[in-house]
Tab-separated table of C-alpha atoms in Angstrom:
chain	number	residue	atom	x	y	z
Z	967	MET	CA	2.870	-218.003	64.972
Z	968	ARG	CA	6.291	-216.427	65.109
Z	969	ARG	CA	9.150	-215.613	62.839
Z	970	ASP	CA	12.165	-217.946	63.187
Z	971	PRO	CA	14.779	-216.777	63.768
Z	972	ILE	CA	13.892	-213.517	65.477
Z	973	PRO	CA	16.183	-210.738	64.227
Z	974	THR	CA	18.590	-209.169	66.597
Z	975	THR	CA	17.719	-206.029	68.458
Z	976	ASP	CA	20.312	-204.025	66.388
Z	977	ALA	CA	18.850	-205.386	63.070
Z	978	LEU	CA	15.263	-204.419	64.108
Z	979	LEU	CA	16.252	-200.916	65.327
Z	980	ALA	CA	18.077	-200.412	61.970
Z	981	ILE	CA	14.843	-200.988	60.222
Z	982	TYR	CA	12.735	-198.656	62.314
Z	983	ARG	CA	15.360	-195.919	62.599
Z	984	ALA	CA	15.896	-195.625	58.873
Z	985	ASP	CA	14.748	-192.243	57.687
Z	986	ASP	CA	12.668	-193.812	54.868
Z	987	TYR	CA	10.794	-196.470	56.907
Z	988	PHE	CA	7.561	-194.550	56.619
Z	989	GLN	CA	7.986	-193.572	52.982
Z	990	LEU	CA	10.216	-195.506	50.560
Z	991	ARG	CA	11.218	-198.918	51.809
Z	992	GLY	CA	7.863	-200.500	50.970
Z	993	ASP	CA	9.418	-201.242	47.561
Z	994	ALA	CA	11.823	-203.668	49.390
Z	995	GLY	CA	8.991	-205.249	51.395
Z	996	ILE	CA	9.849	-203.336	54.551
Z	997	GLY	CA	8.088	-200.190	55.843
Z	998	TYR	CA	5.350	-198.124	54.234
Z	999	ARG	CA	5.024	-196.815	50.730
Z	1000	ASP	CA	4.088	-193.336	51.827
Z	1001	TYR	CA	2.432	-193.151	55.278
Z	1002	VAL	CA	2.100	-189.351	55.212
Z	1003	ALA	CA	0.431	-189.428	51.777
Z	1004	ASP	CA	-2.172	-191.734	53.242
Z	1005	ALA	CA	-3.213	-189.256	55.944
Z	1006	PRO	CA	-6.740	-189.064	54.392
Z	1007	VAL	CA	-7.077	-192.793	55.071
Z	1008	TYR	CA	-5.544	-192.904	58.593
Z	1009	ARG	CA	-7.075	-189.804	60.079
Z	1010	PRO	CA	-10.780	-190.921	59.872
Z	1011	TYR	CA	-9.665	-194.462	60.922
Z	1012	PHE	CA	-8.096	-193.156	64.157
Z	1013	ARG	CA	-11.044	-190.887	64.865
Z	1014	ARG	CA	-13.270	-193.991	64.776
Z	1015	LYS	CA	-10.811	-195.740	67.133
Z	1016	LEU	CA	-10.952	-192.929	69.582
Z	1017	ALA	CA	-14.775	-192.972	69.434
Z	1018	ILE	CA	-14.742	-196.729	70.297
Z	1019	LEU	CA	-12.267	-196.141	73.117
Z	1020	ARG	CA	-14.535	-193.556	74.695
Z	1021	ARG	CA	-17.051	-196.301	75.585
Z	1022	TYR	CA	-14.379	-197.760	77.877
Z	1023	ALA	CA	-12.340	-194.693	78.947
Z	1024	ALA	CA	-13.296	-191.100	78.418
Z	1025	PRO	CA	-11.199	-187.911	78.567
Z	1026	PRO	CA	-9.830	-185.981	80.234
Z	1027	GLY	CA	-6.914	-188.193	81.220
Z	1028	ALA	CA	-3.436	-189.148	80.260
Z	1029	LEU	CA	-3.040	-191.236	77.087
Z	1030	LEU	CA	0.195	-192.780	75.879
Z	1031	GLU	CA	0.666	-194.219	72.325
Z	1032	VAL	CA	3.513	-196.643	71.707
Z	1033	GLY	CA	4.608	-196.885	68.078
Z	1034	ALA	CA	2.966	-193.580	67.229
Z	1035	GLY	CA	4.233	-193.357	63.618
Z	1036	ALA	CA	3.544	-190.012	62.077
Z	1037	GLY	CA	1.285	-188.943	64.842
Z	1038	PHE	CA	-2.184	-189.260	63.277
Z	1039	ALA	CA	-3.603	-191.174	66.177
Z	1040	LEU	CA	-2.083	-188.762	68.673
Z	1041	GLU	CA	-3.648	-185.879	66.766
Z	1042	ALA	CA	-7.085	-187.632	67.078
Z	1043	ALA	CA	-6.516	-188.295	70.765
Z	1044	ARG	CA	-5.558	-184.671	71.448
Z	1045	ASP	CA	-8.548	-183.323	69.527
Z	1046	ALA	CA	-10.710	-185.766	71.526
Z	1047	GLY	CA	-9.661	-184.148	74.820
Z	1048	TRP	CA	-6.893	-186.486	75.959
Z	1049	ASP	CA	-3.524	-185.318	77.339
Z	1050	ALA	CA	-1.832	-187.402	74.723
Z	1051	HIS	CA	1.933	-188.346	74.430
Z	1052	GLY	CA	3.542	-190.651	72.013
Z	1053	LEU	CA	6.718	-192.720	71.613
Z	1054	GLU	CA	8.087	-193.674	68.159
Z	1055	LEU	CA	11.376	-195.333	67.177
Z	1056	SER	CA	11.666	-193.447	63.836
Z	1057	ALA	CA	13.266	-189.991	64.455
Z	1058	ALA	CA	12.170	-188.882	61.042
Z	1059	ALA	CA	8.529	-189.639	61.809
Z	1060	VAL	CA	8.836	-187.891	65.210
Z	1061	ARG	CA	10.289	-184.760	63.536
Z	1062	TRP	CA	7.461	-184.722	61.033
Z	1063	ALA	CA	4.767	-185.266	63.667
Z	1064	ARG	CA	6.155	-182.431	65.785
Z	1065	GLN	CA	6.437	-179.968	63.015
Z	1066	GLU	CA	3.354	-180.750	60.962
Z	1067	LEU	CA	0.822	-181.782	63.701
Z	1068	GLY	CA	2.265	-180.174	66.780
Z	1069	VAL	CA	1.754	-183.366	68.832
Z	1070	ASP	CA	3.692	-184.367	71.943
Z	1071	ILE	CA	5.904	-187.197	70.746
Z	1072	ALA	CA	9.440	-188.423	71.554
Z	1073	VAL	CA	11.823	-191.002	70.125
Z	1074	GLY	CA	11.451	-194.212	72.025
Z	1075	GLY	CA	9.637	-197.465	72.450
Z	1076	LEU	CA	8.098	-199.720	75.148
Z	1077	ASP	CA	11.575	-200.110	76.723
Z	1078	ASP	CA	11.448	-196.391	77.419
Z	1079	VAL	CA	8.162	-196.506	79.326
Z	1080	GLU	CA	9.234	-196.048	82.962
Z	1081	ASP	CA	6.455	-193.974	84.491
Z	1082	GLU	CA	4.502	-196.442	86.592
Z	1083	LYS	CA	0.796	-195.886	87.225
Z	1084	ARG	CA	0.819	-192.661	85.240
Z	1085	TRP	CA	-1.394	-193.354	82.243
Z	1086	ASP	CA	-5.178	-193.790	82.029
Z	1087	VAL	CA	-4.912	-195.288	78.609
Z	1088	VAL	CA	-2.069	-196.875	76.633
Z	1089	VAL	CA	-2.708	-197.572	72.976
Z	1090	ALA	CA	-0.609	-199.546	70.462
Z	1091	PHE	CA	-1.815	-199.626	66.863
Z	1092	GLN	CA	-0.170	-202.307	64.832
Z	1093	THR	CA	2.745	-202.578	67.316
Z	1094	ILE	CA	2.804	-205.795	69.294
Z	1095	GLU	CA	3.514	-207.878	66.281
Z	1096	HIS	CA	6.870	-206.088	66.068
Z	1097	LEU	CA	7.961	-207.039	69.592
Z	1098	PRO	CA	10.434	-209.886	70.129
Z	1099	ASP	CA	9.049	-210.404	73.646
Z	1100	VAL	CA	5.362	-209.542	73.712
Z	1101	ARG	CA	4.862	-210.666	77.284
Z	1102	ASP	CA	7.515	-208.181	78.449
Z	1103	GLY	CA	5.842	-205.533	76.391
Z	1104	LEU	CA	2.481	-206.187	77.942
Z	1105	ARG	CA	3.925	-206.151	81.475
Z	1106	ARG	CA	5.396	-202.781	80.732
Z	1107	VAL	CA	2.069	-201.553	79.659
Z	1108	TRP	CA	0.433	-202.969	82.795
Z	1109	ARG	CA	2.909	-201.265	85.035
Z	1110	ALA	CA	2.515	-197.957	83.198
Z	1111	LEU	CA	-1.270	-197.995	83.582
Z	1112	ARG	CA	-3.107	-196.582	86.657
Z	1113	PRO	CA	-5.431	-199.041	88.466
Z	1114	GLY	CA	-8.345	-199.644	86.227
Z	1115	GLY	CA	-6.575	-198.177	83.196
Z	1116	VAL	CA	-7.309	-199.330	79.671
Z	1117	THR	CA	-5.151	-200.509	76.795
Z	1118	LEU	CA	-6.349	-200.520	73.197
Z	1119	LEU	CA	-4.382	-202.695	70.804
Z	1120	THR	CA	-4.699	-203.569	67.078
Z	1121	THR	CA	-2.709	-206.316	65.376
Z	1122	PRO	CA	-2.908	-208.721	62.443
Z	1123	ASP	CA	-5.373	-211.612	63.053
Z	1124	HIS	CA	-3.770	-214.900	61.921
Z	1125	ALA	CA	-7.223	-216.511	61.878
Z	1126	SER	CA	-8.827	-213.809	59.583
Z	1127	LEU	CA	-10.526	-214.660	56.346
Z	1128	ASN	CA	-7.906	-212.488	54.589
Z	1129	ARG	CA	-5.060	-214.581	55.830
Z	1130	ARG	CA	-6.728	-217.843	55.026
Z	1131	LEU	CA	-7.728	-216.798	51.499
Z	1132	LEU	CA	-4.421	-215.024	50.613
Z	1133	ARG	CA	-2.070	-217.491	52.479
Z	1134	GLY	CA	1.504	-216.538	51.703
Z	1135	LEU	CA	0.322	-213.399	49.863
Z	1136	TRP	CA	-1.227	-211.797	52.888
Z	1137	PRO	CA	0.192	-208.333	53.214
Z	1138	SER	CA	0.697	-208.659	56.916
Z	1139	TYR	CA	3.464	-211.182	56.319
Z	1140	ARG	CA	6.192	-208.627	56.506
Z	1141	PRO	CA	9.850	-208.928	57.436
Z	1142	GLU	CA	9.545	-206.769	60.545
Z	1143	HIS	CA	6.458	-208.601	61.865
Z	1144	LEU	CA	7.722	-211.179	64.380
Z	1145	VAL	CA	4.607	-212.678	66.033
Z	1146	TYR	CA	0.988	-213.342	64.995
Z	1147	PHE	CA	-2.029	-213.966	67.119
Z	1148	ASP	CA	-5.645	-215.000	66.735
Z	1149	ALA	CA	-8.411	-213.704	69.094
Z	1150	ARG	CA	-8.149	-216.714	71.373
Z	1151	SER	CA	-4.357	-216.465	71.860
Z	1152	LEU	CA	-4.384	-212.722	72.275
Z	1153	ARG	CA	-7.153	-212.986	74.888
Z	1154	ARG	CA	-5.309	-215.668	76.761
Z	1155	LEU	CA	-2.094	-213.570	76.707
Z	1156	LEU	CA	-3.856	-210.437	78.000
Z	1157	GLU	CA	-5.601	-212.373	80.694
Z	1158	GLU	CA	-2.381	-214.030	81.860
Z	1159	GLU	CA	-0.689	-210.697	82.109
Z	1160	GLY	CA	-3.261	-209.140	84.398
Z	1161	PHE	CA	-5.882	-207.632	82.056
Z	1162	ARG	CA	-9.649	-208.170	81.762
Z	1163	VAL	CA	-10.495	-208.296	78.144
Z	1164	GLU	CA	-13.618	-206.067	77.444
Z	1165	LEU	CA	-13.669	-206.092	73.647
Z	1166	ILE	CA	-11.928	-208.370	71.089
Z	1167	GLY	CA	-12.835	-208.877	67.408
Z	1168	PRO	CA	-12.145	-207.747	63.866
Z	1169	ASP	CA	-10.826	-204.309	63.372
Z	1170	ASP	CA	-12.609	-201.641	61.250
Z	1171	PRO	CA	-11.762	-201.690	57.597
Z	1172	LEU	CA	-9.761	-198.689	56.107
Z	1173	LEU	CA	-11.721	-196.495	53.706
Z	1174	VAL	CA	-9.194	-196.224	50.898
Z	1175	PRO	CA	-9.497	-194.271	47.578
Z	1176	LEU	CA	-9.882	-196.541	44.644
Z	1177	HIS	CA	-6.706	-195.439	42.941
Z	1178	ARG	CA	-4.725	-196.319	46.092
Z	1179	VAL	CA	-6.321	-199.771	46.194
Z	1180	VAL	CA	-5.188	-200.346	42.607
Z	1181	GLU	CA	-1.664	-199.134	43.488
Z	1182	ARG	CA	-1.414	-201.505	46.512
Z	1183	VAL	CA	-2.718	-204.469	44.444
Z	1184	ALA	CA	-0.221	-203.838	41.709
Z	1185	HIS	CA	2.641	-203.419	44.281
Z	1186	TYR	CA	1.952	-206.473	46.360
Z	1187	TYR	CA	0.660	-208.924	43.958
Z	1188	LEU	CA	1.799	-207.880	40.380
Z	1189	ARG	CA	5.148	-206.481	41.652
Z	1190	ARG	CA	4.847	-203.463	39.439
Z	1191	ARG	CA	4.118	-199.763	39.697
Z	1192	VAL	CA	0.964	-198.320	38.134
Z	1193	GLU	CA	-0.354	-194.777	38.031
Z	1194	PRO	CA	-4.123	-195.016	38.011
Z	1195	PRO	CA	-6.175	-191.810	37.709
Z	1196	ALA	CA	-6.899	-190.266	41.132
Z	1197	MET	CA	-10.443	-190.509	42.302
Z	1198	PRO	CA	-10.343	-189.407	45.970
Z	1199	TRP	CA	-14.110	-189.118	46.201
Z	1200	PHE	CA	-14.530	-192.886	45.595
Z	1201	ARG	CA	-13.574	-194.907	48.535
Z	1202	LEU	CA	-13.622	-198.617	49.208
Z	1203	PRO	CA	-13.790	-200.336	52.654
Z	1204	VAL	CA	-10.683	-202.455	52.687
Z	1205	PRO	CA	-10.451	-205.074	55.593
Z	1206	LEU	CA	-6.863	-206.007	56.200
Z	1207	GLY	CA	-7.440	-208.984	58.337
Z	1208	ASP	CA	-6.677	-207.159	61.567
Z	1209	MET	CA	-8.214	-207.372	65.087
Z	1210	GLN	CA	-8.618	-205.022	67.908
Z	1211	ALA	CA	-8.656	-205.532	71.651
Z	1212	ILE	CA	-9.556	-203.322	74.486
Z	1213	ALA	CA	-8.459	-204.565	77.982
Z	1214	ARG	CA	-8.513	-203.206	81.534
Z	1215	LYS	CA	-5.893	-203.444	84.131
Z	1216	ILE	CA	-7.064	-205.494	87.137
């Protein structure tokens, strides 16, 4: 599935380079309500992702994250022993990640990945659905990886139970999401672009405090803002209808 028409490059860059993409524009349906405030949700999630990755590629080694956001995955990769570097289109997110987390991150995207055969691992969490040309993006990842290198991807699963139940209310139907895959189409695409798929399936749910769940439901489905009492000790596993894939360069 793809969005039609695909926005222009300038229109897409304007979305991601806005200073409030990771904080305020969620009220308009674009961006995140407050990505930094959700650090207690994302940090354990990315630690779990790095633990899964270790089964297929273990540090030390060079790891590149494309679409690194506020740097929580880079922080987890660095702490796991990787020589981790990230690229992110939002200059505001890059500044925050450098100052608050001390991670190695620069402003840029897949078009800026020029170091061929440098990286042992390239990760892209919730990124490929933003690309106007996913094949070109995967070819850049393939060229950037060393022989036998691994890529870890997560992306919305268009065949997920969430999408089938929620239909047009599925939260992953966002203005900046351009393409959607199911496991079969993602596997086929990876294999056609020179990868051997070693893992593909549903992604882990996020463990979200109950008050955040209430806030999100009110925002997406009731179109209103609520202020439920904070109960950070009570967390719910929230599957978003995403999938993960790990593939090796061949």
